Amino acid sequence: QVDLVESGGGVVQAGGSLRVSCAASGGIFGPLRMGWFRQAPGKAREFVASINWSGSSTLYADPVKGRFTISRDNAKNTNYLQMNSLKPEDTAVYYCAAHRGLGAATSSQYEYWGRGAQVTVSS
């Protein structure tokens, strides 16, 4: 069992930046693939970004490419999502997820989930 806890959400003005973190505990951190998903009110959960165990491979959803960066620090069992040039449409609950298999962008592939962190971007 791996427990994931997100932190760092909040309220920011459009054009601003925010970093959310995801700390893993309770199990072996590697070789977990880590991902971020988000869910806005009234909308389905959608893929945001993913990173493999070594950090050598990342994947981003088109709406966040060039603005968001996913990274990880395996020594701290933590991964990060740096969000720049935020837009009101980025407002959502951001969920950290993890799994040990292949695949990166489909929520059903992920076995472990955090409870989410609210990110609100005001216009």
mmCIF file with all atom_site columns, C-alpha atoms in Angstrom:
data_model
loop_
_atom_site.group_PDB
_atom_site.id
_atom_site.type_symbol
_atom_site.label_atom_id
_atom_site.label_alt_id
_atom_site.label_comp_id
_atom_site.label_asym_id
_atom_site.label_entity_id
_atom_site.label_seq_id
_atom_site.pdbx_PDB_ins_code
_atom_site.Cartn_x
_atom_site.Cartn_y
_atom_site.Cartn_z
_atom_site.occupancy
_atom_site.B_iso_or_equiv
_atom_site.pdbx_formal_charge
_atom_site.auth_seq_id
_atom_site.auth_comp_id
_atom_site.auth_asym_id
_atom_site.auth_atom_id
_atom_site.pdbx_PDB_model_num
ATOM 1   C CA . GLN A 1 1   ? 0.000   0.000  0.000   1.00 0.00 ? 1   GLN A CA 1
ATOM 2   C CA . VAL A 1 2   ? 1.269   3.464  -0.900  1.00 0.00 ? 2   VAL A CA 1
ATOM 3   C CA . ASP A 1 3   ? -0.249  6.567  0.649   1.00 0.00 ? 3   ASP A CA 1
ATOM 4   C CA . LEU A 1 4   ? -0.134  9.789  -1.335  1.00 0.00 ? 4   LEU A CA 1
ATOM 5   C CA . VAL A 1 5   ? -0.673  13.237 0.165   1.00 0.00 ? 5   VAL A CA 1
ATOM 6   C CA . GLU A 1 6   ? -0.885  16.390 -1.926  1.00 0.00 ? 6   GLU A CA 1
ATOM 7   C CA . SER A 1 7   ? 0.037   19.846 -0.660  1.00 0.00 ? 7   SER A CA 1
ATOM 8   C CA . GLY A 1 8   ? 0.590   23.314 -2.037  1.00 0.00 ? 8   GLY A CA 1
ATOM 9   C CA . GLY A 1 9   ? -2.763  24.073 -3.580  1.00 0.00 ? 9   GLY A CA 1
ATOM 10  C CA . GLY A 1 10  ? -4.323  27.481 -3.199  1.00 0.00 ? 10  GLY A CA 1
ATOM 11  C CA . VAL A 1 11  ? -5.651  30.568 -4.927  1.00 0.00 ? 11  VAL A CA 1
ATOM 12  C CA . VAL A 1 12  ? -3.633  32.471 -7.503  1.00 0.00 ? 12  VAL A CA 1
ATOM 13  C CA . GLN A 1 13  ? -4.359  35.143 -10.066 1.00 0.00 ? 13  GLN A CA 1
ATOM 14  C CA . ALA A 1 14  ? -4.311  34.358 -13.766 1.00 0.00 ? 14  ALA A CA 1
ATOM 15  C CA . GLY A 1 15  ? -0.767  34.443 -15.090 1.00 0.00 ? 15  GLY A CA 1
ATOM 16  C CA . GLY A 1 16  ? 0.670   33.418 -11.743 1.00 0.00 ? 16  GLY A CA 1
ATOM 17  C CA . SER A 1 17  ? 2.465   30.280 -10.617 1.00 0.00 ? 17  SER A CA 1
ATOM 18  C CA . LEU A 1 18  ? 1.859   27.554 -8.093  1.00 0.00 ? 18  LEU A CA 1
ATOM 19  C CA . ARG A 1 19  ? 3.613   24.313 -7.167  1.00 0.00 ? 19  ARG A CA 1
ATOM 20  C CA . VAL A 1 20  ? 1.800   21.302 -5.815  1.00 0.00 ? 20  VAL A CA 1
ATOM 21  C CA . SER A 1 21  ? 3.670   18.462 -4.159  1.00 0.00 ? 21  SER A CA 1
ATOM 22  C CA . CYS A 1 22  ? 2.862   14.818 -3.588  1.00 0.00 ? 22  CYS A CA 1
ATOM 23  C CA . ALA A 1 23  ? 4.520   12.915 -0.758  1.00 0.00 ? 23  ALA A CA 1
ATOM 24  C CA . ALA A 1 24  ? 4.448   9.115  -0.818  1.00 0.00 ? 24  ALA A CA 1
ATOM 25  C CA . SER A 1 25  ? 4.640   6.909  2.247   1.00 0.00 ? 25  SER A CA 1
ATOM 26  C CA . GLY A 1 26  ? 3.701   3.487  3.550   1.00 0.00 ? 26  GLY A CA 1
ATOM 27  C CA . GLY A 1 27  ? 5.316   1.469  0.794   1.00 0.00 ? 27  GLY A CA 1
ATOM 28  C CA . ILE A 1 28  ? 8.229   1.233  -1.563  1.00 0.00 ? 28  ILE A CA 1
ATOM 29  C CA . PHE A 1 29  ? 8.483   4.407  -3.655  1.00 0.00 ? 29  PHE A CA 1
ATOM 30  C CA . GLY A 1 30  ? 10.198  2.764  -6.559  1.00 0.00 ? 30  GLY A CA 1
ATOM 31  C CA . PRO A 1 31  ? 9.747   1.964  -9.295  1.00 0.00 ? 31  PRO A CA 1
ATOM 32  C CA . LEU A 1 32  ? 6.508   3.926  -9.219  1.00 0.00 ? 32  LEU A CA 1
ATOM 33  C CA . ARG A 1 33  ? 5.324   5.963  -12.162 1.00 0.00 ? 33  ARG A CA 1
ATOM 34  C CA . MET A 1 34  ? 3.761   9.145  -10.805 1.00 0.00 ? 34  MET A CA 1
ATOM 35  C CA . GLY A 1 35  ? 0.995   11.115 -12.419 1.00 0.00 ? 35  GLY A CA 1
ATOM 36  C CA . TRP A 1 36  ? -1.214  14.143 -11.908 1.00 0.00 ? 36  TRP A CA 1
ATOM 37  C CA . PHE A 1 37  ? -4.854  14.346 -12.861 1.00 0.00 ? 37  PHE A CA 1
ATOM 38  C CA . ARG A 1 38  ? -7.377  17.114 -12.317 1.00 0.00 ? 38  ARG A CA 1
ATOM 39  C CA . GLN A 1 39  ? -11.114 17.429 -12.044 1.00 0.00 ? 39  GLN A CA 1
ATOM 40  C CA . ALA A 1 40  ? -13.042 20.649 -12.467 1.00 0.00 ? 40  ALA A CA 1
ATOM 41  C CA . PRO A 1 41  ? -16.621 21.042 -11.182 1.00 0.00 ? 41  PRO A CA 1
ATOM 42  C CA . GLY A 1 42  ? -19.061 19.221 -13.436 1.00 0.00 ? 42  GLY A CA 1
ATOM 43  C CA . LYS A 1 43  ? -16.313 17.738 -15.564 1.00 0.00 ? 43  LYS A CA 1
ATOM 44  C CA . ALA A 1 44  ? -14.625 14.359 -15.814 1.00 0.00 ? 44  ALA A CA 1
ATOM 45  C CA . ARG A 1 45  ? -11.214 13.746 -14.307 1.00 0.00 ? 45  ARG A CA 1
ATOM 46  C CA . GLU A 1 46  ? -8.505  14.393 -16.867 1.00 0.00 ? 46  GLU A CA 1
ATOM 47  C CA . PHE A 1 47  ? -4.839  13.573 -17.257 1.00 0.00 ? 47  PHE A CA 1
ATOM 48  C CA . VAL A 1 48  ? -2.339  16.382 -16.647 1.00 0.00 ? 48  VAL A CA 1
ATOM 49  C CA . ALA A 1 49  ? 1.193   14.964 -16.507 1.00 0.00 ? 49  ALA A CA 1
ATOM 50  C CA . SER A 1 50  ? 3.203   11.849 -15.737 1.00 0.00 ? 50  SER A CA 1
ATOM 51  C CA . ILE A 1 51  ? 6.806   10.960 -14.960 1.00 0.00 ? 51  ILE A CA 1
ATOM 52  C CA . ASN A 1 52  ? 8.605   7.636  -14.858 1.00 0.00 ? 52  ASN A CA 1
ATOM 53  C CA . TRP A 1 53  ? 10.719  6.320  -11.996 1.00 0.00 ? 53  TRP A CA 1
ATOM 54  C CA . SER A 1 54  ? 14.042  7.740  -13.168 1.00 0.00 ? 54  SER A CA 1
ATOM 55  C CA . GLY A 1 55  ? 12.584  11.023 -14.305 1.00 0.00 ? 55  GLY A CA 1
ATOM 56  C CA . SER A 1 56  ? 13.903  10.464 -17.808 1.00 0.00 ? 56  SER A CA 1
ATOM 57  C CA . SER A 1 57  ? 10.467  10.327 -19.399 1.00 0.00 ? 57  SER A CA 1
ATOM 58  C CA . THR A 1 58  ? 7.610   12.775 -18.950 1.00 0.00 ? 58  THR A CA 1
ATOM 59  C CA . LEU A 1 59  ? 4.253   13.177 -20.634 1.00 0.00 ? 59  LEU A CA 1
ATOM 60  C CA . TYR A 1 60  ? 1.932   16.173 -20.647 1.00 0.00 ? 60  TYR A CA 1
ATOM 61  C CA . ALA A 1 61  ? -1.620  16.833 -21.718 1.00 0.00 ? 61  ALA A CA 1
ATOM 62  C CA . ASP A 1 62  ? -1.860  19.313 -24.570 1.00 0.00 ? 62  ASP A CA 1
ATOM 63  C CA . PRO A 1 63  ? -3.586  22.069 -22.525 1.00 0.00 ? 63  PRO A CA 1
ATOM 64  C CA . VAL A 1 64  ? -0.649  22.279 -20.098 1.00 0.00 ? 64  VAL A CA 1
ATOM 65  C CA . LYS A 1 65  ? 2.328   21.690 -22.391 1.00 0.00 ? 65  LYS A CA 1
ATOM 66  C CA . GLY A 1 66  ? 4.893   24.444 -22.055 1.00 0.00 ? 66  GLY A CA 1
ATOM 67  C CA . ARG A 1 67  ? 3.316   25.756 -18.833 1.00 0.00 ? 67  ARG A CA 1
ATOM 68  C CA . PHE A 1 68  ? 3.480   22.841 -16.381 1.00 0.00 ? 68  PHE A CA 1
ATOM 69  C CA . THR A 1 69  ? 6.523   20.815 -15.358 1.00 0.00 ? 69  THR A CA 1
ATOM 70  C CA . ILE A 1 70  ? 6.470   17.521 -13.489 1.00 0.00 ? 70  ILE A CA 1
ATOM 71  C CA . SER A 1 71  ? 9.510   16.394 -11.521 1.00 0.00 ? 71  SER A CA 1
ATOM 72  C CA . ARG A 1 72  ? 10.415  14.038 -8.709  1.00 0.00 ? 72  ARG A CA 1
ATOM 73  C CA . ASP A 1 73  ? 12.887  13.623 -5.879  1.00 0.00 ? 73  ASP A CA 1
ATOM 74  C CA . ASN A 1 74  ? 13.124  9.924  -5.102  1.00 0.00 ? 74  ASN A CA 1
ATOM 75  C CA . ALA A 1 75  ? 15.293  10.551 -2.050  1.00 0.00 ? 75  ALA A CA 1
ATOM 76  C CA . LYS A 1 76  ? 12.346  12.429 -0.560  1.00 0.00 ? 76  LYS A CA 1
ATOM 77  C CA . ASN A 1 77  ? 9.646   10.136 -2.005  1.00 0.00 ? 77  ASN A CA 1
ATOM 78  C CA . THR A 1 78  ? 8.052   13.261 -3.439  1.00 0.00 ? 78  THR A CA 1
ATOM 79  C CA . ASN A 1 79  ? 7.021   14.503 -6.832  1.00 0.00 ? 79  ASN A CA 1
ATOM 80  C CA . TYR A 1 80  ? 6.102   18.008 -7.884  1.00 0.00 ? 80  TYR A CA 1
ATOM 81  C CA . LEU A 1 81  ? 3.935   19.789 -10.414 1.00 0.00 ? 81  LEU A CA 1
ATOM 82  C CA . GLN A 1 82  ? 5.146   23.305 -11.163 1.00 0.00 ? 82  GLN A CA 1
ATOM 83  C CA . MET A 1 83  ? 2.370   25.298 -12.786 1.00 0.00 ? 83  MET A CA 1
ATOM 84  C CA . ASN A 1 84  ? 3.202   28.567 -14.556 1.00 0.00 ? 84  ASN A CA 1
ATOM 85  C CA . SER A 1 85  ? 1.130   30.984 -16.612 1.00 0.00 ? 85  SER A CA 1
ATOM 86  C CA . LEU A 1 86  ? -1.984  29.713 -14.907 1.00 0.00 ? 86  LEU A CA 1
ATOM 87  C CA . LYS A 1 87  ? -5.371  30.286 -16.509 1.00 0.00 ? 87  LYS A CA 1
ATOM 88  C CA . PRO A 1 88  ? -8.855  30.286 -14.973 1.00 0.00 ? 88  PRO A CA 1
ATOM 89  C CA . GLU A 1 89  ? -9.558  27.057 -16.857 1.00 0.00 ? 89  GLU A CA 1
ATOM 90  C CA . ASP A 1 90  ? -6.813  25.378 -14.812 1.00 0.00 ? 90  ASP A CA 1
ATOM 91  C CA . THR A 1 91  ? -9.064  25.664 -11.757 1.00 0.00 ? 91  THR A CA 1
ATOM 92  C CA . ALA A 1 92  ? -9.673  22.140 -10.463 1.00 0.00 ? 92  ALA A CA 1
ATOM 93  C CA . VAL A 1 93  ? -8.877  19.638 -7.763  1.00 0.00 ? 93  VAL A CA 1
ATOM 94  C CA . TYR A 1 94  ? -5.473  18.187 -8.596  1.00 0.00 ? 94  TYR A CA 1
ATOM 95  C CA . TYR A 1 95  ? -4.906  14.529 -7.752  1.00 0.00 ? 95  TYR A CA 1
ATOM 96  C CA . CYS A 1 96  ? -1.602  12.722 -7.415  1.00 0.00 ? 96  CYS A CA 1
ATOM 97  C CA . ALA A 1 97  ? -1.566  9.098  -8.553  1.00 0.00 ? 97  ALA A CA 1
ATOM 98  C CA . ALA A 1 98  ? 0.914   6.248  -8.837  1.00 0.00 ? 98  ALA A CA 1
ATOM 99  C CA . HIS A 1 99  ? 1.297   2.773  -10.296 1.00 0.00 ? 99  HIS A CA 1
ATOM 100 C CA . ARG A 1 100 ? 4.026   0.242  -11.040 1.00 0.00 ? 100 ARG A CA 1
ATOM 101 C CA . GLY A 1 101 ? 2.979   -0.821 -14.513 1.00 0.00 ? 101 GLY A CA 1
ATOM 102 C CA . LEU A 1 102 ? 3.207   0.576  -17.990 1.00 0.00 ? 102 LEU A CA 1
ATOM 103 C CA . GLY A 1 103 ? 1.103   3.391  -19.335 1.00 0.00 ? 103 GLY A CA 1
ATOM 104 C CA . ALA A 1 104 ? 0.909   7.003  -18.286 1.00 0.00 ? 104 ALA A CA 1
ATOM 105 C CA . ALA A 1 105 ? -2.236  8.890  -19.221 1.00 0.00 ? 105 ALA A CA 1
ATOM 106 C CA . THR A 1 106 ? -5.209  6.722  -18.312 1.00 0.00 ? 106 THR A CA 1
ATOM 107 C CA . SER A 1 107 ? -6.619  7.025  -14.823 1.00 0.00 ? 107 SER A CA 1
ATOM 108 C CA . SER A 1 108 ? -7.622  3.369  -14.661 1.00 0.00 ? 108 SER A CA 1
ATOM 109 C CA . GLN A 1 109 ? -3.950  2.402  -14.934 1.00 0.00 ? 109 GLN A CA 1
ATOM 110 C CA . TYR A 1 110 ? -3.164  4.079  -11.632 1.00 0.00 ? 110 TYR A CA 1
ATOM 111 C CA . GLU A 1 111 ? -3.485  2.054  -8.444  1.00 0.00 ? 111 GLU A CA 1
ATOM 112 C CA . TYR A 1 112 ? -2.819  4.637  -5.751  1.00 0.00 ? 112 TYR A CA 1
ATOM 113 C CA . TRP A 1 113 ? -4.473  8.029  -5.372  1.00 0.00 ? 113 TRP A CA 1
ATOM 114 C CA . GLY A 1 114 ? -4.207  11.029 -3.095  1.00 0.00 ? 114 GLY A CA 1
ATOM 115 C CA . ARG A 1 115 ? -7.201  12.960 -1.805  1.00 0.00 ? 115 ARG A CA 1
ATOM 116 C CA . GLY A 1 116 ? -6.547  15.984 -3.973  1.00 0.00 ? 116 GLY A CA 1
ATOM 117 C CA . ALA A 1 117 ? -5.506  19.618 -3.647  1.00 0.00 ? 117 ALA A CA 1
ATOM 118 C CA . GLN A 1 118 ? -7.694  22.521 -4.727  1.00 0.00 ? 118 GLN A CA 1
ATOM 119 C CA . VAL A 1 119 ? -6.159  24.960 -7.190  1.00 0.00 ? 119 VAL A CA 1
ATOM 120 C CA . THR A 1 120 ? -8.177  28.069 -7.972  1.00 0.00 ? 120 THR A CA 1
ATOM 121 C CA . VAL A 1 121 ? -7.109  30.576 -10.607 1.00 0.00 ? 121 VAL A CA 1
ATOM 122 C CA . SER A 1 122 ? -8.925  33.900 -10.489 1.00 0.00 ? 122 SER A CA 1
ATOM 123 C CA . SER A 1 123 ? -9.328  36.102 -13.544 1.00 0.00 ? 123 SER A CA 1
#
